[in-house]
PDB file of C-alpha atoms in Angstrom:
ATOM      1  CA  MET A 148      66.784  97.658 111.186  1.00  0.00           C
ATOM      2  CA  ALA A 149      69.589  99.717 109.427  1.00  0.00           C
ATOM      3  CA  PRO A 150      73.027  98.351 109.731  1.00  0.00           C
ATOM      4  CA  THR A 151      74.995 100.037 112.373  1.00  0.00           C
ATOM      5  CA  ILE A 152      78.419 101.303 113.058  1.00  0.00           C
ATOM      6  CA  LEU A 153      79.420 101.297 116.710  1.00  0.00           C
ATOM      7  CA  VAL A 154      81.744 103.775 118.210  1.00  0.00           C
ATOM      8  CA  ALA A 155      82.948 102.567 121.699  1.00  0.00           C
ATOM      9  CA  GLY A 156      85.100 104.919 123.715  1.00  0.00           C
ATOM     10  CA  VAL A 157      83.375 107.887 122.168  1.00  0.00           C
ATOM     11  CA  THR A 158      84.295 110.498 124.715  1.00  0.00           C
ATOM     12  CA  GLY A 159      87.948 109.699 125.018  1.00  0.00           C
ATOM     13  CA  ASN A 160      90.947 111.190 123.082  1.00  0.00           C
ATOM     14  CA  THR A 161      90.263 109.645 119.703  1.00  0.00           C
ATOM     15  CA  GLY A 162      86.613 108.759 119.690  1.00  0.00           C
ATOM     16  CA  ARG A 163      85.441 112.491 119.159  1.00  0.00           C
ATOM     17  CA  GLY A 164      87.382 112.522 115.952  1.00  0.00           C
ATOM     18  CA  VAL A 165      85.485 109.467 114.686  1.00  0.00           C
ATOM     19  CA  VAL A 166      82.115 110.839 115.622  1.00  0.00           C
ATOM     20  CA  ASP A 167      82.760 114.359 114.224  1.00  0.00           C
ATOM     21  CA  THR A 168      83.994 112.908 110.798  1.00  0.00           C
ATOM     22  CA  LEU A 169      82.153 109.571 110.116  1.00  0.00           C
ATOM     23  CA  PRO A 170      78.521 110.955 109.520  1.00  0.00           C
ATOM     24  CA  ALA A 171      79.581 113.127 106.402  1.00  0.00           C
ATOM     25  CA  LEU A 172      81.586 110.279 104.982  1.00  0.00           C
ATOM     26  CA  LEU A 173      78.634 107.850 105.258  1.00  0.00           C
ATOM     27  CA  GLN A 174      76.364 110.308 103.807  1.00  0.00           C
ATOM     28  CA  ALA A 175      78.771 110.647 100.810  1.00  0.00           C
ATOM     29  CA  SER A 176      79.172 106.882 100.277  1.00  0.00           C
ATOM     30  CA  SER A 177      77.311 105.078  97.555  1.00  0.00           C
ATOM     31  CA  THR A 178      77.015 101.779  99.612  1.00  0.00           C
ATOM     32  CA  LEU A 179      77.034 102.900 103.361  1.00  0.00           C
ATOM     33  CA  SER A 180      74.624 105.865 103.313  1.00  0.00           C
ATOM     34  CA  ASP A 181      72.018 103.715 104.958  1.00  0.00           C
ATOM     35  CA  HIS A 182      74.244 102.845 107.977  1.00  0.00           C
ATOM     36  CA  ARG A 183      73.491 104.563 111.380  1.00  0.00           C
ATOM     37  CA  ILE A 184      76.010 105.361 114.040  1.00  0.00           C
ATOM     38  CA  ILE A 185      75.694 104.401 117.653  1.00  0.00           C
ATOM     39  CA  ALA A 186      78.121 106.048 120.075  1.00  0.00           C
ATOM     40  CA  LEU A 187      78.510 104.702 123.585  1.00  0.00           C
ATOM     41  CA  THR A 188      79.128 106.682 126.676  1.00  0.00           C
ATOM     42  CA  ARG A 189      79.072 105.592 130.363  1.00  0.00           C
ATOM     43  CA  SER A 190      77.170 108.887 131.314  1.00  0.00           C
ATOM     44  CA  LEU A 191      74.617 110.604 129.016  1.00  0.00           C
ATOM     45  CA  GLN A 192      74.963 113.638 131.445  1.00  0.00           C
ATOM     46  CA  SER A 193      78.575 114.324 130.866  1.00  0.00           C
ATOM     47  CA  PRO A 194      79.225 117.579 128.706  1.00  0.00           C
ATOM     48  CA  ALA A 195      81.096 115.520 126.155  1.00  0.00           C
ATOM     49  CA  ALA A 196      78.301 113.121 125.528  1.00  0.00           C
ATOM     50  CA  GLN A 197      75.860 115.934 125.376  1.00  0.00           C
ATOM     51  CA  ARG A 198      77.919 117.492 122.650  1.00  0.00           C
ATOM     52  CA  LEU A 199      78.081 114.397 120.699  1.00  0.00           C
ATOM     53  CA  ALA A 200      74.363 113.934 120.985  1.00  0.00           C
ATOM     54  CA  ARG A 201      73.841 117.096 118.937  1.00  0.00           C
ATOM     55  CA  VAL A 202      75.919 115.605 116.093  1.00  0.00           C
ATOM     56  CA  PRO A 203      73.539 114.874 113.207  1.00  0.00           C
ATOM     57  CA  GLY A 204      73.414 111.304 112.250  1.00  0.00           C
ATOM     58  CA  VAL A 205      74.757 109.988 115.628  1.00  0.00           C
ATOM     59  CA  GLN A 206      72.690 108.127 118.418  1.00  0.00           C
ATOM     60  CA  VAL A 207      74.342 108.236 121.886  1.00  0.00           C
ATOM     61  CA  LEU A 208      73.510 105.362 124.107  1.00  0.00           C
ATOM     62  CA  GLU A 209      74.504 104.941 127.792  1.00  0.00           C
ATOM     63  CA  HIS A 210      76.249 101.621 128.020  1.00  0.00           C
ATOM     64  CA  ASP A 211      79.584 100.372 129.222  1.00  0.00           C
ATOM     65  CA  TRP A 212      81.480  98.847 126.008  1.00  0.00           C
ATOM     66  CA  ALA A 213      83.060  96.332 128.418  1.00  0.00           C
ATOM     67  CA  ASP A 214      79.505  94.791 129.073  1.00  0.00           C
ATOM     68  CA  ILE A 215      78.804  94.349 125.483  1.00  0.00           C
ATOM     69  CA  THR A 216      77.642  90.652 124.397  1.00  0.00           C
ATOM     70  CA  ALA A 217      77.195  89.028 121.044  1.00  0.00           C
ATOM     71  CA  ASP A 218      73.353  89.332 121.526  1.00  0.00           C
ATOM     72  CA  TRP A 219      73.655  93.113 122.128  1.00  0.00           C
ATOM     73  CA  LEU A 220      75.433  93.536 118.936  1.00  0.00           C
ATOM     74  CA  ARG A 221      73.017  91.592 117.033  1.00  0.00           C
ATOM     75  CA  GLN A 222      70.017  93.324 118.423  1.00  0.00           C
ATOM     76  CA  HIS A 223      71.561  96.593 117.474  1.00  0.00           C
ATOM     77  CA  GLY A 224      72.515  95.403 113.937  1.00  0.00           C
ATOM     78  CA  VAL A 225      76.051  96.266 114.484  1.00  0.00           C
ATOM     79  CA  VAL A 226      78.301  95.426 111.359  1.00  0.00           C
ATOM     80  CA  ARG A 227      81.302  97.586 111.909  1.00  0.00           C
ATOM     81  CA  ALA A 228      82.922  98.969 115.105  1.00  0.00           C
ATOM     82  CA  PHE A 229      85.456 101.306 116.609  1.00  0.00           C
ATOM     83  CA  ILE A 230      87.038 100.620 119.980  1.00  0.00           C
ATOM     84  CA  ALA A 231      89.480 102.825 121.957  1.00  0.00           C
ATOM     85  CA  SER A 232      89.935 100.784 125.160  1.00  0.00           C
ATOM     86  CA  HIS A 233      91.023 102.014 128.530  1.00  0.00           C
ATOM     87  CA  ASN A 234      94.510 101.120 129.501  1.00  0.00           C
ATOM     88  CA  GLN A 235      93.912  99.840 133.046  1.00  0.00           C
ATOM     89  CA  PRO A 236      95.554  96.500 133.761  1.00  0.00           C
ATOM     90  CA  ASP A 237      92.402  94.652 133.123  1.00  0.00           C
ATOM     91  CA  GLN A 238      92.346  95.782 129.573  1.00  0.00           C
ATOM     92  CA  PHE A 239      93.106  92.587 127.951  1.00  0.00           C
ATOM     93  CA  ALA A 240      90.242  90.860 129.613  1.00  0.00           C
ATOM     94  CA  ALA A 241      87.841  93.608 128.607  1.00  0.00           C
ATOM     95  CA  GLU A 242      89.039  94.352 125.115  1.00  0.00           C
ATOM     96  CA  SER A 243      89.480  90.679 124.094  1.00  0.00           C
ATOM     97  CA  GLY A 244      85.764  89.997 125.322  1.00  0.00           C
ATOM     98  CA  PHE A 245      84.701  92.826 123.057  1.00  0.00           C
ATOM     99  CA  HIS A 246      86.545  91.314 120.013  1.00  0.00           C
ATOM    100  CA  LEU A 247      85.064  87.785 120.794  1.00  0.00           C
ATOM    101  CA  ALA A 248      81.569  89.078 121.018  1.00  0.00           C
ATOM    102  CA  ALA A 249      82.142  90.905 117.687  1.00  0.00           C
ATOM    103  CA  LEU A 250      83.339  87.585 116.081  1.00  0.00           C
ATOM    104  CA  GLN A 251      80.392  85.767 117.494  1.00  0.00           C
ATOM    105  CA  ALA A 252      77.875  88.371 116.284  1.00  0.00           C
ATOM    106  CA  GLY A 253      79.231  88.386 112.825  1.00  0.00           C
ATOM    107  CA  VAL A 254      80.600  91.929 112.956  1.00  0.00           C
ATOM    108  CA  ARG A 255      82.451  92.384 109.734  1.00  0.00           C
ATOM    109  CA  TYR A 256      85.186  94.987 110.537  1.00  0.00           C
ATOM    110  CA  VAL A 257      86.661  96.603 113.797  1.00  0.00           C
ATOM    111  CA  VAL A 258      89.154  99.442 113.935  1.00  0.00           C
ATOM    112  CA  ARG A 259      91.131  99.644 117.267  1.00  0.00           C
ATOM    113  CA  ILE A 260      93.356 102.101 118.790  1.00  0.00           C
ATOM    114  CA  SER A 261      96.720 100.673 119.948  1.00  0.00           C
ATOM    115  CA  THR A 262      99.775 102.459 121.234  1.00  0.00           C
ATOM    116  CA  ALA A 263     103.120 103.824 119.946  1.00  0.00           C
ATOM    117  CA  ALA A 264     104.490 101.149 117.440  1.00  0.00           C
ATOM    118  CA  ALA A 265     107.947 101.242 119.072  1.00  0.00           C
ATOM    119  CA  ASN A 266     106.363  99.801 122.222  1.00  0.00           C
ATOM    120  CA  VAL A 267     103.973  97.253 120.792  1.00  0.00           C
ATOM    121  CA  ARG A 268     106.191  94.136 121.475  1.00  0.00           C
ATOM    122  CA  PRO A 269     106.165  91.321 124.189  1.00  0.00           C
ATOM    123  CA  ASP A 270     109.284  92.648 126.034  1.00  0.00           C
ATOM    124  CA  CYS A 271     108.217  96.200 126.532  1.00  0.00           C
ATOM    125  CA  ALA A 272     108.431  97.147 130.255  1.00  0.00           C
ATOM    126  CA  THR A 273     105.217  99.105 130.155  1.00  0.00           C
ATOM    127  CA  TYR A 274     102.324  96.847 130.816  1.00  0.00           C
ATOM    128  CA  TYR A 275      99.648  98.287 128.538  1.00  0.00           C
ATOM    129  CA  ALA A 276     102.121  98.245 125.575  1.00  0.00           C
ATOM    130  CA  ARG A 277     102.296  94.379 126.188  1.00  0.00           C
ATOM    131  CA  THR A 278      98.476  94.271 126.251  1.00  0.00           C
ATOM    132  CA  HIS A 279      98.280  95.793 122.954  1.00  0.00           C
ATOM    133  CA  TRP A 280     100.722  93.327 121.511  1.00  0.00           C
ATOM    134  CA  ALA A 281      98.538  90.592 123.065  1.00  0.00           C
ATOM    135  CA  VAL A 282      95.365  91.939 121.642  1.00  0.00           C
ATOM    136  CA  GLU A 283      96.789  92.187 118.213  1.00  0.00           C
ATOM    137  CA  THR A 284      98.298  88.649 118.483  1.00  0.00           C
ATOM    138  CA  LEU A 285      94.871  87.362 119.432  1.00  0.00           C
ATOM    139  CA  LEU A 286      93.124  89.137 116.653  1.00  0.00           C
ATOM    140  CA  GLY A 287      95.834  87.561 114.222  1.00  0.00           C
ATOM    141  CA  ALA A 288      94.957  83.995 115.224  1.00  0.00           C
ATOM    142  CA  PRO A 289      93.202  81.888 112.729  1.00  0.00           C
ATOM    143  CA  GLU A 290      90.195  81.647 114.946  1.00  0.00           C
ATOM    144  CA  PHE A 291      89.527  85.182 114.404  1.00  0.00           C
ATOM    145  CA  ALA A 292      89.877  84.972 110.568  1.00  0.00           C
ATOM    146  CA  ALA A 293      86.157  85.918 109.980  1.00  0.00           C
ATOM    147  CA  LEU A 294      86.679  89.292 111.708  1.00  0.00           C
ATOM    148  CA  GLN A 295      88.263  91.830 109.620  1.00  0.00           C
ATOM    149  CA  TRP A 296      90.341  94.570 111.733  1.00  0.00           C
ATOM    150  CA  THR A 297      92.791  97.324 111.541  1.00  0.00           C
ATOM    151  CA  SER A 298      94.960  98.440 114.483  1.00  0.00           C
ATOM    152  CA  LEU A 299      96.113 102.124 114.530  1.00  0.00           C
ATOM    153  CA  ARG A 300      99.236 102.716 116.450  1.00  0.00           C
ATOM    154  CA  PRO A 301      99.422 106.412 117.393  1.00  0.00           C
ATOM    155  CA  ASN A 302     102.482 108.276 118.404  1.00  0.00           C
ATOM    156  CA  LEU A 303     102.542 110.128 121.610  1.00  0.00           C
ATOM    157  CA  PHE A 304      99.338 112.190 121.899  1.00  0.00           C
ATOM    158  CA  ALA A 305      99.984 115.742 121.519  1.00  0.00           C
ATOM    159  CA  ASN A 306      97.828 116.917 124.329  1.00  0.00           C
ATOM    160  CA  PHE A 307      99.722 114.780 126.814  1.00  0.00           C
ATOM    161  CA  ALA A 308     103.103 116.148 125.540  1.00  0.00           C
ATOM    162  CA  LEU A 309     101.785 119.730 125.694  1.00  0.00           C
ATOM    163  CA  MET A 310      99.559 119.693 128.849  1.00  0.00           C
ATOM    164  CA  THR A 311     102.087 121.108 131.131  1.00  0.00           C
ATOM    165  CA  ALA A 312     103.210 123.736 128.710  1.00  0.00           C
ATOM    166  CA  ALA A 313      99.601 124.897 128.283  1.00  0.00           C
ATOM    167  CA  GLY A 314      99.319 125.000 132.244  1.00  0.00           C
ATOM    168  CA  LEU A 315     102.372 127.317 132.567  1.00  0.00           C
ATOM    169  CA  VAL A 316     101.215 129.644 130.071  1.00  0.00           C
ATOM    170  CA  LYS A 317      97.800 129.967 131.539  1.00  0.00           C
ATOM    171  CA  GLN A 318      99.290 130.454 134.936  1.00  0.00           C
ATOM    172  CA  PHE A 319     101.790 133.059 133.655  1.00  0.00           C
ATOM    173  CA  ARG A 320      98.876 134.915 131.980  1.00  0.00           C
ATOM    174  CA  GLN A 321      96.895 135.035 135.320  1.00  0.00           C
ATOM    175  CA  THR A 322      99.757 135.693 137.795  1.00  0.00           C
ATOM    176  CA  GLY A 323     102.669 137.046 135.710  1.00  0.00           C
ATOM    177  CA  LYS A 324     104.851 134.485 137.502  1.00  0.00           C
ATOM    178  CA  GLN A 325     106.297 131.063 136.849  1.00  0.00           C
ATOM    179  CA  GLU A 326     105.766 129.368 140.090  1.00  0.00           C
ATOM    180  CA  GLN A 327     106.783 125.769 139.179  1.00  0.00           C
ATOM    181  CA  PRO A 328     109.274 124.404 136.743  1.00  0.00           C
ATOM    182  CA  LEU A 329     108.064 123.392 133.375  1.00  0.00           C
ATOM    183  CA  ARG A 330     107.813 119.529 133.457  1.00  0.00           C
ATOM    184  CA  LEU A 331     107.986 117.991 129.916  1.00  0.00           C
ATOM    185  CA  LEU A 332     107.497 114.493 128.877  1.00  0.00           C
ATOM    186  CA  LEU A 333     109.845 115.072 125.846  1.00  0.00           C
ATOM    187  CA  THR A 334     113.640 115.056 126.249  1.00  0.00           C
ATOM    188  CA  GLU A 335     115.495 118.114 125.394  1.00  0.00           C
ATOM    189  CA  HIS A 336     116.866 117.063 122.060  1.00  0.00           C
ATOM    190  CA  ALA A 337     115.142 113.772 120.758  1.00  0.00           C
ATOM    191  CA  PRO A 338     112.603 114.599 118.027  1.00  0.00           C
ATOM    192  CA  ILE A 339     109.214 113.180 118.075  1.00  0.00           C
ATOM    193  CA  GLY A 340     106.078 113.447 115.896  1.00  0.00           C
ATOM    194  CA  ILE A 341     103.458 113.933 118.513  1.00  0.00           C
ATOM    195  CA  VAL A 342      99.954 113.613 117.131  1.00  0.00           C
ATOM    196  CA  ASP A 343      96.665 115.283 117.802  1.00  0.00           C
ATOM    197  CA  PRO A 344      94.255 112.388 119.059  1.00  0.00           C
ATOM    198  CA  TRP A 345      91.260 113.815 117.364  1.00  0.00           C
ATOM    199  CA  GLU A 346      93.149 113.417 113.949  1.00  0.00           C
ATOM    200  CA  VAL A 347      93.958 109.817 114.894  1.00  0.00           C
ATOM    201  CA  GLY A 348      89.990 109.356 115.206  1.00  0.00           C
ATOM    202  CA  VAL A 349      89.544 111.019 111.803  1.00  0.00           C
ATOM    203  CA  VAL A 350      91.910 108.322 110.272  1.00  0.00           C
ATOM    204  CA  ALA A 351      89.638 105.613 112.034  1.00  0.00           C
ATOM    205  CA  ALA A 352      86.582 107.295 110.568  1.00  0.00           C
ATOM    206  CA  HIS A 353      88.021 107.077 107.016  1.00  0.00           C
ATOM    207  CA  LEU A 354      88.792 103.400 107.626  1.00  0.00           C
ATOM    208  CA  LEU A 355      85.292 102.760 108.935  1.00  0.00           C
ATOM    209  CA  ALA A 356      83.828 104.388 105.807  1.00  0.00           C
ATOM    210  CA  GLN A 357      85.608 102.209 103.252  1.00  0.00           C
ATOM    211  CA  GLU A 358      83.312 100.511 101.067  1.00  0.00           C
ATOM    212  CA  ASP A 359      85.599  97.380 101.058  1.00  0.00           C
ATOM    213  CA  PRO A 360      87.845  97.386 104.080  1.00  0.00           C
ATOM    214  CA  SER A 361      89.647  94.187 103.113  1.00  0.00           C
ATOM    215  CA  THR A 362      92.435  96.104 101.843  1.00  0.00           C
ATOM    216  CA  HIS A 363      93.252  97.149 105.399  1.00  0.00           C
ATOM    217  CA  ASN A 364      92.424  93.832 107.023  1.00  0.00           C
ATOM    218  CA  ARG A 365      94.891  92.857 109.735  1.00  0.00           C
ATOM    219  CA  ALA A 366      96.938  95.982 109.093  1.00  0.00           C
ATOM    220  CA  ARG A 367      98.873  97.755 111.742  1.00  0.00           C
ATOM    221  CA  TYR A 368      99.307 101.524 110.916  1.00  0.00           C
ATOM    222  CA  VAL A 369     101.436 103.968 112.540  1.00  0.00           C
ATOM    223  CA  VAL A 370      99.874 107.447 112.962  1.00  0.00           C
ATOM    224  CA  SER A 371     102.387 110.348 113.806  1.00  0.00           C
ATOM    225  CA  GLY A 372     101.921 114.160 113.684  1.00  0.00           C
ATOM    226  CA  PRO A 373     103.003 116.319 110.589  1.00  0.00           C
ATOM    227  CA  GLU A 374     106.218 117.493 112.196  1.00  0.00           C
ATOM    228  CA  ASP A 375     108.700 116.717 114.750  1.00  0.00           C
ATOM    229  CA  ILE A 376     109.466 118.582 117.970  1.00  0.00           C
ATOM    230  CA  THR A 377     111.664 118.196 120.918  1.00  0.00           C
ATOM    231  CA  GLY A 378     111.469 119.296 124.374  1.00  0.00           C
ATOM    232  CA  ALA A 379     113.496 122.392 123.656  1.00  0.00           C
ATOM    233  CA  GLY A 380     111.153 123.052 120.822  1.00  0.00           C
ATOM    234  CA  ILE A 381     108.254 123.000 123.191  1.00  0.00           C
ATOM    235  CA  VAL A 382     110.111 125.469 125.501  1.00  0.00           C
ATOM    236  CA  GLN A 383     110.534 127.901 122.538  1.00  0.00           C
ATOM    237  CA  LEU A 384     106.595 127.651 121.965  1.00  0.00           C
ATOM    238  CA  VAL A 385     105.994 128.450 125.463  1.00  0.00           C
ATOM    239  CA  GLU A 386     108.295 131.462 125.501  1.00  0.00           C
ATOM    240  CA  GLN A 387     106.622 132.837 122.277  1.00  0.00           C
ATOM    241  CA  HIS A 388     103.240 132.750 124.312  1.00  0.00           C
ATOM    242  CA  ILE A 389     104.525 134.296 127.512  1.00  0.00           C
ATOM    243  CA  GLY A 390     107.016 136.807 125.984  1.00  0.00           C
ATOM    244  CA  THR A 391     109.947 135.818 128.233  1.00  0.00           C
ATOM    245  CA  ARG A 392     112.228 132.965 128.940  1.00  0.00           C
ATOM    246  CA  VAL A 393     111.082 129.894 130.662  1.00  0.00           C
ATOM    247  CA  GLU A 394     113.038 130.043 134.159  1.00  0.00           C
ATOM    248  CA  SER A 395     113.245 126.205 134.961  1.00  0.00           C
ATOM    249  CA  VAL A 396     112.753 123.074 132.863  1.00  0.00           C
ATOM    250  CA  LYS A 397     112.731 119.464 133.751  1.00  0.00           C
ATOM    251  CA  PHE A 398     112.870 117.293 130.669  1.00  0.00           C
ATOM    252  CA  GLY A 399     111.816 113.641 130.283  1.00  0.00           C
ATOM    253  CA  ASP A 400     109.631 114.142 133.347  1.00  0.00           C
ATOM    254  CA  SER A 401     106.404 111.932 133.454  1.00  0.00           C
ATOM    255  CA  SER A 402     105.464 112.577 136.991  1.00  0.00           C
ATOM    256  CA  ALA A 403     102.254 114.490 136.383  1.00  0.00           C
ATOM    257  CA  ILE A 404     100.785 111.686 134.208  1.00  0.00           C
ATOM    258  CA  LEU A 405     101.931 109.053 136.649  1.00  0.00           C
ATOM    259  CA  GLU A 406     100.526 110.878 139.713  1.00  0.00           C
ATOM    260  CA  ALA A 407      97.125 111.281 137.907  1.00  0.00           C
ATOM    261  CA  ALA A 408      97.004 107.679 137.003  1.00  0.00           C
ATOM    262  CA  VAL A 409      97.859 106.422 140.480  1.00  0.00           C
ATOM    263  CA  ALA A 410      95.241 108.674 141.933  1.00  0.00           C
ATOM    264  CA  ALA A 411      92.625 107.261 139.707  1.00  0.00           C
ATOM    265  CA  ALA A 412      93.505 103.675 140.406  1.00  0.00           C
ATOM    266  CA  PRO A 413      95.771 103.335 143.382  1.00  0.00           C
ATOM    267  CA  GLN A 414      95.475  99.490 143.614  1.00  0.00           C
ATOM    268  CA  TRP A 415      97.465  99.284 140.394  1.00  0.00           C
ATOM    269  CA  LYS A 416     100.315 101.573 141.334  1.00  0.00           C
ATOM    270  CA  SER A 417     103.173  99.200 140.702  1.00  0.00           C
ATOM    271  CA  LEU A 418     101.828  98.446 137.267  1.00  0.00           C
ATOM    272  CA  ILE A 419     101.061 102.095 136.517  1.00  0.00           C
ATOM    273  CA  MET A 420     104.710 103.073 137.483  1.00  0.00           C
ATOM    274  CA  THR A 421     105.935 100.952 134.466  1.00  0.00           C
ATOM    275  CA  MET A 422     104.326 103.676 132.228  1.00  0.00           C
ATOM    276  CA  LYS A 423     107.487 105.700 132.717  1.00  0.00           C
ATOM    277  CA  ASP A 424     109.407 103.467 130.435  1.00  0.00           C
ATOM    278  CA  GLY A 425     106.905 103.705 127.697  1.00  0.00           C
ATOM    279  CA  LEU A 426     107.110 107.474 127.604  1.00  0.00           C
ATOM    280  CA  LYS A 427     110.844 107.272 127.009  1.00  0.00           C
ATOM    281  CA  VAL A 428     111.750 108.415 123.461  1.00  0.00           C
ATOM    282  CA  GLU A 429     114.702 106.289 122.470  1.00  0.00           C
ATOM    283  CA  GLY A 430     115.960 105.012 119.215  1.00  0.00           C
ATOM    284  CA  LYS A 431     116.467 106.914 115.881  1.00  0.00           C
ATOM    285  CA  GLY A 432     113.692 106.310 113.370  1.00  0.00           C
ATOM    286  CA  LYS A 433     111.148 105.035 115.805  1.00  0.00           C
ATOM    287  CA  TRP A 434     109.320 108.120 117.013  1.00  0.00           C
ATOM    288  CA  GLU A 435     109.675 110.812 114.080  1.00  0.00           C
ATOM    289  CA  ALA A 436     106.914 112.280 111.987  1.00  0.00           C
ATOM    290  CA  ASP A 437     108.113 110.291 108.796  1.00  0.00           C
ATOM    291  CA  THR A 438     107.170 107.069 110.347  1.00  0.00           C
ATOM    292  CA  THR A 439     103.487 107.518 109.530  1.00  0.00           C
ATOM    293  CA  SER A 440     102.166 104.686 107.457  1.00  0.00           C
ATOM    294  CA  LYS A 441     101.745 105.622 103.662  1.00  0.00           C
ATOM    295  CA  GLU A 442      98.050 104.407 103.875  1.00  0.00           C
ATOM    296  CA  VAL A 443      97.415 106.796 106.700  1.00  0.00           C
ATOM    297  CA  LEU A 444      98.810 109.596 104.638  1.00  0.00           C
ATOM    298  CA  GLU A 445      96.627 108.612 101.685  1.00  0.00           C
ATOM    299  CA  LEU A 446      93.554 108.214 103.912  1.00  0.00           C
ATOM    300  CA  ALA A 447      93.723 111.269 106.089  1.00  0.00           C
ATOM    301  CA  ALA A 448      97.192 112.728 106.661  1.00  0.00           C
ATOM    302  CA  PRO A 449      97.370 114.326 110.078  1.00  0.00           C
ATOM    303  CA  LYS A 450      97.845 118.205 109.762  1.00  0.00           C
ATOM    304  CA  ARG A 451      97.779 119.742 113.215  1.00  0.00           C
ATOM    305  CA  THR A 452     101.208 120.851 114.365  1.00  0.00           C
ATOM    306  CA  PRO A 453     102.423 121.135 117.898  1.00  0.00           C
ATOM    307  CA  ALA A 454     101.877 124.817 117.730  1.00  0.00           C
ATOM    308  CA  ASP A 455      98.334 124.266 116.563  1.00  0.00           C
ATOM    309  CA  VAL A 456      97.646 121.929 119.370  1.00  0.00           C
ATOM    310  CA  LEU A 457      99.145 124.138 122.036  1.00  0.00           C
ATOM    311  CA  LYS A 458      96.920 126.986 120.834  1.00  0.00           C
ATOM    312  CA  ALA A 459      93.927 124.976 121.124  1.00  0.00           C
ATOM    313  CA  LEU A 460      94.679 123.904 124.600  1.00  0.00           C
ATOM    314  CA  LEU A 461      95.160 127.472 125.538  1.00  0.00           C
ATOM    315  CA  GLU A 462      91.677 128.226 124.351  1.00  0.00           C
ATOM    316  CA  ASP A 463      89.940 125.571 126.317  1.00  0.00           C
TER     317      ASP A 463
END
């Protein structure tokens, strides 16, 4: 059996970038060209899974990564893996189980997606940020020394920051009216280097395609976008698209994301509501574009600007 690179969380924000990028990198590699790619999805019938199934060199399997065992990994010949976990309150149990299975199966290298570096600490009010800290702490323990890993800490995803802006533009184009205020995650003046999650996946693909990943073992890399933007800057982008001024804006408003998250998992409402603290952009030097790790810039520097991402959202 050919050695396998596993991509778990393939239809999420970052997994698509991995699958779109990795096959060509492996084909060009002098040592990894014989490796195959398995991408996991919970439903082969989803449009995203069907699109990925058409990518040459990728086999898409219907399997929940949270159910993966060491035996499953051995049976499929997995030697490297990518994991973009969900951020539900049971994330630590699920993701730590995945890494334990990888350790037991002799997987050599794992690239995982964390969250914004400013929040990965044990005293962060947002529950999932503490979870990422706990997972990284577990992986750094001596017992996991045989498993090499890299944790990518992406800045705020650009699609999250811009989805309400895209919604207002689309509505205005249809009706000629601004029926609701523009609610933005970003505050009016604090700059932040929002990043396209697809490009975070591209960085992960480049790491997975390293002939010798030991240089990046136990590394925690920050991935920010190529330029900063503020809430006021997003308003300007919207006004360029609609040709008139935005009538009403609410800055620093996370209500849309919180409402969607609570609707999806109402039993976790009290924990989910702590997400609002993790979406606050506070502290000079923590959220700007220039926080991107130099290793990321050398591997695959993000290039998509906020204007590029907004344009893409409007074309969907």
